[in-house]
mmCIF file of C-alpha atoms in Angstrom:
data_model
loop_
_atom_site.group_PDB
_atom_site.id
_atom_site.type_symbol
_atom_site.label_atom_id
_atom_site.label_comp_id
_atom_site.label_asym_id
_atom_site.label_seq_id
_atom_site.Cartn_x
_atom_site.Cartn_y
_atom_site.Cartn_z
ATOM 1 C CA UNK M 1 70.515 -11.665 105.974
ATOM 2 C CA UNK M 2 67.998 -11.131 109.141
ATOM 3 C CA UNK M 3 67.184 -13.377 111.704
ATOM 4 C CA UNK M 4 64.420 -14.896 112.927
ATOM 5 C CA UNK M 5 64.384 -12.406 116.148
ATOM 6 C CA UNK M 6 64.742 -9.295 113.599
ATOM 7 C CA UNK M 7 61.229 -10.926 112.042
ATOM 8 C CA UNK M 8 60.060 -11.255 115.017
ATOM 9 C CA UNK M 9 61.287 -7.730 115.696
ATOM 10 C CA UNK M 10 59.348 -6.538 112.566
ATOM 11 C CA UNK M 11 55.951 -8.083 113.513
ATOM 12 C CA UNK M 12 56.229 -6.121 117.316
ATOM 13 C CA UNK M 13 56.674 -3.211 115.864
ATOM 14 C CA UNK M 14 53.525 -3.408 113.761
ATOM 15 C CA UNK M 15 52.046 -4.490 116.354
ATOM 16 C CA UNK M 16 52.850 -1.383 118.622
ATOM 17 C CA UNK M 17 52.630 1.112 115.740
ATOM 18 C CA UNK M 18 49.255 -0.418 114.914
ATOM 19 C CA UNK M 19 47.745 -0.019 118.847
ATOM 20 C CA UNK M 20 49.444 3.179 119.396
ATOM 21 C CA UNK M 21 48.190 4.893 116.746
ATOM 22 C CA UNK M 22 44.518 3.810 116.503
ATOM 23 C CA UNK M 23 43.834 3.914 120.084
ATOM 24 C CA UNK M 24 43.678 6.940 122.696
ATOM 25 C CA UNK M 25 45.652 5.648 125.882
ATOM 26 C CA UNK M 26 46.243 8.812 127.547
ATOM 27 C CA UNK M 27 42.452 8.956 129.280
ATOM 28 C CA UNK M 28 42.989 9.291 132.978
ATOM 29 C CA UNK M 29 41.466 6.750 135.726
ATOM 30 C CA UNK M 30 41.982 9.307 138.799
ATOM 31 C CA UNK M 31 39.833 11.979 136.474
ATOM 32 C CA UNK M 32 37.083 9.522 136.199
ATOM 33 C CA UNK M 33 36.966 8.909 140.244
ATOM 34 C CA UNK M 34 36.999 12.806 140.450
ATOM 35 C CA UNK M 35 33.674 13.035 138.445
ATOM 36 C CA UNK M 36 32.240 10.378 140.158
ATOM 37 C CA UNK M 37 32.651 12.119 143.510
ATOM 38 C CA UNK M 38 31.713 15.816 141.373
ATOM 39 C CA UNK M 39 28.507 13.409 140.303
ATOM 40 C CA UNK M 40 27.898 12.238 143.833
ATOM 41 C CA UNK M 41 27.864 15.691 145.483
ATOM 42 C CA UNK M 42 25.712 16.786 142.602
ATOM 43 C CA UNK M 43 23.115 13.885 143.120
ATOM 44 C CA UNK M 44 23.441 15.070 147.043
ATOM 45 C CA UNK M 45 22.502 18.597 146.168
ATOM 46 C CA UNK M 46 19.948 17.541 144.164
ATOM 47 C CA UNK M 47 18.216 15.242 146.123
ATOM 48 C CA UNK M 48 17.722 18.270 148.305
ATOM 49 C CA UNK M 49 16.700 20.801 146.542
ATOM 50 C CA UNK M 50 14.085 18.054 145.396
ATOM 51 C CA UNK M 51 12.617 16.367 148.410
ATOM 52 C CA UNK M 52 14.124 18.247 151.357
ATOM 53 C CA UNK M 53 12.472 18.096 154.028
ATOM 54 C CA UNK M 54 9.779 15.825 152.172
ATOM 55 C CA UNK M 55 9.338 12.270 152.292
ATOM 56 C CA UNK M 56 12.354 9.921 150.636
ATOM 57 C CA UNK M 57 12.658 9.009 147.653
ATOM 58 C CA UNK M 58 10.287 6.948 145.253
ATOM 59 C CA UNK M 59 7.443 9.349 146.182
ATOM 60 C CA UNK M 60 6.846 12.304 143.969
ATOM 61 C CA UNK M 61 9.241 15.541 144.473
ATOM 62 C CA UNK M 62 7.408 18.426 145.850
ATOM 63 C CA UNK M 63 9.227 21.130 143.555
ATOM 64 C CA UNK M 64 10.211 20.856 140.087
ATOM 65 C CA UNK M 65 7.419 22.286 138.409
ATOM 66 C CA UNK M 66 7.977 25.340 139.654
ATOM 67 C CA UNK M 67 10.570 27.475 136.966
ATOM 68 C CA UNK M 68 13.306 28.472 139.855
ATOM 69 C CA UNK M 69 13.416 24.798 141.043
ATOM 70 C CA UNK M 70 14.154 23.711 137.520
ATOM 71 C CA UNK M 71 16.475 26.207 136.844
ATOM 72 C CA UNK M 72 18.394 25.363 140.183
ATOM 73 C CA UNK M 73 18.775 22.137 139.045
ATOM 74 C CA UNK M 74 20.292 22.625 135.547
ATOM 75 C CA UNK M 75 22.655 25.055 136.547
ATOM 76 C CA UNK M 76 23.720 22.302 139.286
ATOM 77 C CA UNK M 77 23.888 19.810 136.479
ATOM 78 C CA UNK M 78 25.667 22.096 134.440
ATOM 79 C CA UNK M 79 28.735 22.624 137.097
ATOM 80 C CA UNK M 80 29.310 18.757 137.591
ATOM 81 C CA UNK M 81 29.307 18.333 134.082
ATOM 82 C CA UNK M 82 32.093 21.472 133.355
ATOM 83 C CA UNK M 83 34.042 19.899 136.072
ATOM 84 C CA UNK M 84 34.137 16.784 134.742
ATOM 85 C CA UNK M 85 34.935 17.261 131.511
ATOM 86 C CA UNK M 86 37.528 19.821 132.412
ATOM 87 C CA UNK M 87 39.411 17.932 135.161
ATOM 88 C CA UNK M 88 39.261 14.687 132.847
ATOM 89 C CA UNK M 89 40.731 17.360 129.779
ATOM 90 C CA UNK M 90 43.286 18.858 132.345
ATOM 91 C CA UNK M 91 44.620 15.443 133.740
ATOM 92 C CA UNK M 92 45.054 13.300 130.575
ATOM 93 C CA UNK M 93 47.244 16.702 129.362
ATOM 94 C CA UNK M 94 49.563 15.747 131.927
ATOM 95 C CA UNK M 95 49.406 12.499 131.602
ATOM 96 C CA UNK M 96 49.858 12.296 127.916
ATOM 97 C CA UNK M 97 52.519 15.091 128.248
ATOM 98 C CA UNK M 98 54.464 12.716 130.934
ATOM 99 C CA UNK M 99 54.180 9.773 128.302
ATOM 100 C CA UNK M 100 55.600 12.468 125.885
ATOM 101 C CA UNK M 101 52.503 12.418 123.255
ATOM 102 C CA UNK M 102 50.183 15.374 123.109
ATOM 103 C CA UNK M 103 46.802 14.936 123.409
ATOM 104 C CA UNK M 104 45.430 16.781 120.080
ATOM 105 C CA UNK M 105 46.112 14.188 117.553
ATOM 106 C CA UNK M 106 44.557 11.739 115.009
ATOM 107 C CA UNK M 107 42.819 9.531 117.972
ATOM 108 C CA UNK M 108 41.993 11.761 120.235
ATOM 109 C CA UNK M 109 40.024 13.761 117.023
ATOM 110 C CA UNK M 110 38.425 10.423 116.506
ATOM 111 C CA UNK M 111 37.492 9.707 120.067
ATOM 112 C CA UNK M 112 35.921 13.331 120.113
ATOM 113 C CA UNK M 113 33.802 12.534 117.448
ATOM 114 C CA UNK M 114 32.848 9.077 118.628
ATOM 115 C CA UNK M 115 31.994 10.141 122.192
ATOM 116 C CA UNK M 116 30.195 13.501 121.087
ATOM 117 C CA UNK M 117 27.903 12.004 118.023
ATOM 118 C CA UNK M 118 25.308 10.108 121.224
ATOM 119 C CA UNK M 119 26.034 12.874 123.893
ATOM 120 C CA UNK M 120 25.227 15.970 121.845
ATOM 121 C CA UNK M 121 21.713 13.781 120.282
ATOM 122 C CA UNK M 122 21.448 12.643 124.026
ATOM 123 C CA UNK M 123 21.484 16.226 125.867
ATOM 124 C CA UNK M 124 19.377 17.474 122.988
ATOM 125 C CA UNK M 125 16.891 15.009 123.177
ATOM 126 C CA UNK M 126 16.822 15.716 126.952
ATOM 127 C CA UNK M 127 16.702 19.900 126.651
ATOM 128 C CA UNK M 128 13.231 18.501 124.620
ATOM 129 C CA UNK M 129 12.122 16.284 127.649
ATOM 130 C CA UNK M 130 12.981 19.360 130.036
ATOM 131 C CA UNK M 131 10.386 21.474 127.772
ATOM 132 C CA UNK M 132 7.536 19.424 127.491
ATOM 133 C CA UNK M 133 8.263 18.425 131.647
ATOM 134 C CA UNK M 134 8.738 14.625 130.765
ATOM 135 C CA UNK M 135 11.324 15.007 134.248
ATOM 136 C CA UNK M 136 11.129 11.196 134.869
ATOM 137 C CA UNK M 137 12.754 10.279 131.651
ATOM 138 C CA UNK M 138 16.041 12.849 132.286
ATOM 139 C CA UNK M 139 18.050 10.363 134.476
ATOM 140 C CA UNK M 140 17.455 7.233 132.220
ATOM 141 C CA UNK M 141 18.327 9.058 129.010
ATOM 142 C CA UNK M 142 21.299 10.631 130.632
ATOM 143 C CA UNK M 143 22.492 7.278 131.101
ATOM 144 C CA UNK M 144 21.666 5.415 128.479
ATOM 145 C CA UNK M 145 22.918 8.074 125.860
ATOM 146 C CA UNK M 146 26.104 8.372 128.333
ATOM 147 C CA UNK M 147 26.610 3.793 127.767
ATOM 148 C CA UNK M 148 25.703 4.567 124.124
ATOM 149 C CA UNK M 149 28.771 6.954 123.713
ATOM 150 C CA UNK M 150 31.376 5.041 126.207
ATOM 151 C CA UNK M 151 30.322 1.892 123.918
ATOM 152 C CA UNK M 152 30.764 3.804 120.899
ATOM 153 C CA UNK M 153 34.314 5.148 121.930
ATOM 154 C CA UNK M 154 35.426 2.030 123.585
ATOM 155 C CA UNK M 155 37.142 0.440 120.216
ATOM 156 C CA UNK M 156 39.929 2.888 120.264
ATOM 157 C CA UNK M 157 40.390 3.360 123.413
ATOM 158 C CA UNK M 158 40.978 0.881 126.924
ATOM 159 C CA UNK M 159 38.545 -1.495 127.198
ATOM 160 C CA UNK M 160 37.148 -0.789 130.639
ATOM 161 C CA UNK M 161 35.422 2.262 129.194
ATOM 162 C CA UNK M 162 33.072 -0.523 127.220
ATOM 163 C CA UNK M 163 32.277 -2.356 130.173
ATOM 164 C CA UNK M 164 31.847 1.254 131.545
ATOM 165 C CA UNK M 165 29.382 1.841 128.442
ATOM 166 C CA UNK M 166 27.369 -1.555 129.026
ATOM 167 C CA UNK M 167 26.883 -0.903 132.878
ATOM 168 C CA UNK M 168 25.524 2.689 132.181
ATOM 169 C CA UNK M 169 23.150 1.009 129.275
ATOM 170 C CA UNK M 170 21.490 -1.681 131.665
ATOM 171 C CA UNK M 171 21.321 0.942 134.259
ATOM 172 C CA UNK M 172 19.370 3.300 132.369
ATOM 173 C CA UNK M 173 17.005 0.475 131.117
ATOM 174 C CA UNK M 174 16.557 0.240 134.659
ATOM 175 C CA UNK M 175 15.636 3.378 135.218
ATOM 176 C CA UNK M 176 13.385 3.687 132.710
ATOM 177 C CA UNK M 177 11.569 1.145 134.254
ATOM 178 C CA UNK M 178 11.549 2.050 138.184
ATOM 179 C CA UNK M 179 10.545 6.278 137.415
ATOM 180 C CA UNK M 180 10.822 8.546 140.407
ATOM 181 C CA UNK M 181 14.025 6.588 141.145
ATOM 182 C CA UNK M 182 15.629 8.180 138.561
ATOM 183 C CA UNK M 183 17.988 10.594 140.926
ATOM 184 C CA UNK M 184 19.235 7.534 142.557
ATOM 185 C CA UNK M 185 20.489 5.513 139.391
ATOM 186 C CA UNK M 186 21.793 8.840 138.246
ATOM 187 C CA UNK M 187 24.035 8.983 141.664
ATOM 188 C CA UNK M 188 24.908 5.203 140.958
ATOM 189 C CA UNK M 189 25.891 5.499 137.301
ATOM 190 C CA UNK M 190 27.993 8.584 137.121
ATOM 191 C CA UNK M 191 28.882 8.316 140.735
ATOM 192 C CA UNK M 192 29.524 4.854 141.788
ATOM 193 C CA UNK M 193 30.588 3.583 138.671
ATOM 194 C CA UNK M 194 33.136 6.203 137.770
ATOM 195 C CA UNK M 195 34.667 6.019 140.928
ATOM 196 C CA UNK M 196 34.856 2.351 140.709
ATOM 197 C CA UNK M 197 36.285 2.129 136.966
ATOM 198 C CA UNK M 198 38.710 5.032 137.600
ATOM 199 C CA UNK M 199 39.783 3.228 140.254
ATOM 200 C CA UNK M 200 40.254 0.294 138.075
ATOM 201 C CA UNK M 201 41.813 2.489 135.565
ATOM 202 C CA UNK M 202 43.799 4.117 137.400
ATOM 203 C CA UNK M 203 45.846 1.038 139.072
ATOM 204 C CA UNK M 204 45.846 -0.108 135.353
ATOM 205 C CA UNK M 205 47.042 2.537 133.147
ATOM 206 C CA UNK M 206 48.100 5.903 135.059
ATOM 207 C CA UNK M 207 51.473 5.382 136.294
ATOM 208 C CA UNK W 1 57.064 -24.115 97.575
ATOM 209 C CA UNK W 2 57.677 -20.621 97.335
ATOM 210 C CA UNK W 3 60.873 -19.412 98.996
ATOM 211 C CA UNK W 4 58.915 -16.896 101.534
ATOM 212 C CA UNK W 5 62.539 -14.137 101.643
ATOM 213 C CA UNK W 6 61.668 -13.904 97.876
ATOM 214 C CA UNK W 7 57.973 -12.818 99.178
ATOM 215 C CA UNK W 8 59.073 -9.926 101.119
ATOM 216 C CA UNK W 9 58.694 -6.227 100.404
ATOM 217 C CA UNK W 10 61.776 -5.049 99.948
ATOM 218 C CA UNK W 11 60.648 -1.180 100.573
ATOM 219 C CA UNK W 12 58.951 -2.898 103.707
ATOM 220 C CA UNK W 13 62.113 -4.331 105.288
ATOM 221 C CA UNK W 14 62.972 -1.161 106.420
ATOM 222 C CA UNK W 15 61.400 -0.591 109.560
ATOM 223 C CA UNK W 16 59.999 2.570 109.760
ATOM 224 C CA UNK W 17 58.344 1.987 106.120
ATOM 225 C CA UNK W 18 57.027 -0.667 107.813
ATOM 226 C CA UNK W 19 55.899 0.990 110.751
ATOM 227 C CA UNK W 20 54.259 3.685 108.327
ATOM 228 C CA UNK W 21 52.033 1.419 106.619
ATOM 229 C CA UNK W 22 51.141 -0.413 109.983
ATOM 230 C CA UNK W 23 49.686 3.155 111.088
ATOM 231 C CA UNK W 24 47.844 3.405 107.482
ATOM 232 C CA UNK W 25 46.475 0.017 106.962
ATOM 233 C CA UNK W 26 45.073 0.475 110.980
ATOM 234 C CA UNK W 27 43.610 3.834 110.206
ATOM 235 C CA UNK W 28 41.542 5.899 107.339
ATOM 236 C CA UNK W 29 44.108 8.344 107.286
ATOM 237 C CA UNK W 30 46.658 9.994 109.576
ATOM 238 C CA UNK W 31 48.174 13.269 109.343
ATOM 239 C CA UNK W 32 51.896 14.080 109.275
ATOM 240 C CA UNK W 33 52.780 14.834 113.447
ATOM 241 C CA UNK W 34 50.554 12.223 114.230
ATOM 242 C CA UNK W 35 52.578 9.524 112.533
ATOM 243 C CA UNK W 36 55.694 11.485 113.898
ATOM 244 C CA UNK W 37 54.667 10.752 117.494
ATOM 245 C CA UNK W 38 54.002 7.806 117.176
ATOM 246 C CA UNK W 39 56.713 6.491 115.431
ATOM 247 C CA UNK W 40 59.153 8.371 117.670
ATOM 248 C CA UNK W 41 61.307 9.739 114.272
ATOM 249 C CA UNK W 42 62.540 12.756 113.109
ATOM 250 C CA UNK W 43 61.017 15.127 110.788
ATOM 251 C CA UNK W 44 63.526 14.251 108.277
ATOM 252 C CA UNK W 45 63.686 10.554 108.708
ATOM 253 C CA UNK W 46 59.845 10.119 108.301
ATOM 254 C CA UNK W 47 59.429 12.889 105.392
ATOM 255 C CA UNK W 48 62.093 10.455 103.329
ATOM 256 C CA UNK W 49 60.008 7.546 103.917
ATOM 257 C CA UNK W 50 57.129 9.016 103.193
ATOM 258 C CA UNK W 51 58.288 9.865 99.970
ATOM 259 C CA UNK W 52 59.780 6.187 99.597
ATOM 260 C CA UNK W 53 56.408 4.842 99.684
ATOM 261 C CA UNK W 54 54.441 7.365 98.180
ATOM 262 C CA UNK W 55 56.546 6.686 94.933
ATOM 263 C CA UNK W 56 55.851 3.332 95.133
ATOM 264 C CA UNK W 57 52.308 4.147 95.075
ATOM 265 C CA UNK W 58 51.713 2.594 98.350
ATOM 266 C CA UNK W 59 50.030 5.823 99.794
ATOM 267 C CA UNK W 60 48.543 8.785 98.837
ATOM 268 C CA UNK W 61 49.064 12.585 100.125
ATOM 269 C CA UNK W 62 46.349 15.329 100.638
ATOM 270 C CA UNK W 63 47.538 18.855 101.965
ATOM 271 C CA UNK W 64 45.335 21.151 103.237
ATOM 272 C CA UNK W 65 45.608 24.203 105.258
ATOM 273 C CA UNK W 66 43.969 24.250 109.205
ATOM 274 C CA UNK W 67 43.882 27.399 110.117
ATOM 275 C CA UNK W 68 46.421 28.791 108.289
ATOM 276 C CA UNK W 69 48.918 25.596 109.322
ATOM 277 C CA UNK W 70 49.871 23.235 106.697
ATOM 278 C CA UNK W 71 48.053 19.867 107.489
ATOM 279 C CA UNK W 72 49.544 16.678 104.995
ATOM 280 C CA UNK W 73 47.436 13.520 105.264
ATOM 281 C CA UNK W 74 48.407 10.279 104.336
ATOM 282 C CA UNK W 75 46.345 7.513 103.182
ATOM 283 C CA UNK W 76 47.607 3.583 102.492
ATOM 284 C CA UNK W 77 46.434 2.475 98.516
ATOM 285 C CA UNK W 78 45.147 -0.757 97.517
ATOM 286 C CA UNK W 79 48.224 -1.585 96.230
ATOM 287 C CA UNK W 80 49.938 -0.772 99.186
ATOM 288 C CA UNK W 81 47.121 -2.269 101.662
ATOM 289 C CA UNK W 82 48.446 -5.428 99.500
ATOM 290 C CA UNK W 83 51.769 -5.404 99.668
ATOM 291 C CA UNK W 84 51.735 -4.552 103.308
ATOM 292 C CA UNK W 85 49.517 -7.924 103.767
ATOM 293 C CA UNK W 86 51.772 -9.993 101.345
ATOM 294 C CA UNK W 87 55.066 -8.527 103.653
ATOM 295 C CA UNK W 88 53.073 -9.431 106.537
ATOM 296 C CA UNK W 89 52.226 -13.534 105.102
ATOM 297 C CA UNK W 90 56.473 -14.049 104.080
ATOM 298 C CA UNK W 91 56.936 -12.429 107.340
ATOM 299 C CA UNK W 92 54.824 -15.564 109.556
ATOM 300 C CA UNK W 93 55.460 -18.042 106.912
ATOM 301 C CA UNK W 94 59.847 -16.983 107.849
ATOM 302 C CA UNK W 95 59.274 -17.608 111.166
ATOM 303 C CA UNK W 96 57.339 -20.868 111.020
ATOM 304 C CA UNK W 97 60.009 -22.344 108.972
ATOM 305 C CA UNK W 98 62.825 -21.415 110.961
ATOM 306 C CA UNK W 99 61.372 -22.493 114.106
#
């Protein structure tokens, strides 16, 4: 007959096969501080190929209207975000190989779908704003789509990513409501924030 | 009352039975390599559990083909979402009373 520790034996072993398979653990912190600092030198570059030499921020940018100025930007955007997503692909591979678990699997399928349902809508919705020139709504709706899909994701994964969701959310709302600061928020949201919860991560988790 | 060892699963006192259904009742579905990693078992050790429970009627199987690769999903029953839960009850109520 068993023992009371073999029950008790039974019910941690549901436990772990329960939170291992249902969550995603092998995101990497040091990946998110990487695309904060991508972020940060993005916001740099941007702030100068919008106001340079103009006056600083708050007033009105001198260029965008113009096609090349816009186009500038995007493909800027479009860098930080590759690099991003590929160093955060590249270094939870090793990190999930090192923990011996690949990182194509039930929850990481799951976490795809969670995280890309808001972002795709998001960057859609914003490729519209781009067209009809609404440029002062870009940086809110980057951010609030971005909290809307770390929220969304957060229940299988750590739970720093949720608080990571909820600061990008009240961010955005605050961007929304202070326009032509929009560059700066940006900078503080997927900047600051990353470096400061892959930090936070990192100390926790990557080992 | 209810002697709680005559309330436990007997197919769920095996461990990695149990550890099967944990996954299932957690999740919609999971596929076959999935369970294997994270369960930490052989091929052959979970493939004869599998079929344990899925005679029991405490899961069901879909196969399917990605791309050419044979893709087996499992998914936990009613009956065995039950049983799982029942197992789980005899399992606290064992512990309580031997505390």
């Amino acid at each position: 007959m068993k023992q009371t520790h073999d029950y008790q034996h039974d019910i941690a072993s549901i436990r772990a096969a329960m939170e291992r398979s249902s969550k995603f653990l092998s995101l990497s912190g040091l990946s998110g501080v990487m695309a904060g600092v991508y972020a940060l030198a993005g916001a740099g570059m941007a702030y100068y190929l919008l106001y340079y030499p103009q006056a600083p921020y708050g007033s009105q940018p001198h260029i965008p209207a113009t096609q090349a100025g816009i186009i500038r930007l995007l493909i800027l955007a479009f860098i930080v975000l590759i690099l991003s997503i590929g160093t955060a692909i590249v270094m939870s591979y090793r990190k999930a190989k090192r923990a011996g678990n690949s990182i194509w699997n039930t929850t990481s399928r799951q976490l795809l779908v969670l995280l890309g349902v808001p972002l795709i809508t998001g960057g859609l919705l914003i490729i519209t704003f781009i067209i009809n020139e609404y440029f002062g709504l870009i940086a809110p709706a980057c951010l609030v789509f971005y909290g809307l899909a770390l929220v969304n994701a957060s229940s299988i994964t750590v739970k720093e990513i949720g608080y990571l969701g909820f600061s990008q959310l009240i961010l955005g709302l605050f961007a929304a409501l202070l326009p032509g600061y929009g560059l700066i928020f940006w900078g503080v949201g997927f900047g600051v924030l990353h470096i400061i919860y892959g930090t936070v991560m990192h100390y926790r988790y990557d080992s | 009352m209810k002697n709680p060892f005559e309330q436990l699963d007997r197919i769920l006192e095996h461990r990695v039975r149990l550890q099967i259904m944990s996954v299932l009742v957690a999740n919609d579905s999971y596929d076959f390599n999935s369970l294997k990693e994270v369960l930490n078992v052989t091929d052959g050790n979970l493939a004869t559990n599998l079929k344990a429970l899925e005679k029991e009627k405490y899961l069901t199987v879909t196969k399917s083909f990605v791309n050419r690769k044979p893709n087996t999903k499992y998914k936990a029953t009613e009956k065995g979402r039950t049983a799982f839960r029942k197992h789980l009850d005899a399992l606290e109520e064992l512990i309580k009373n031997q505390r």
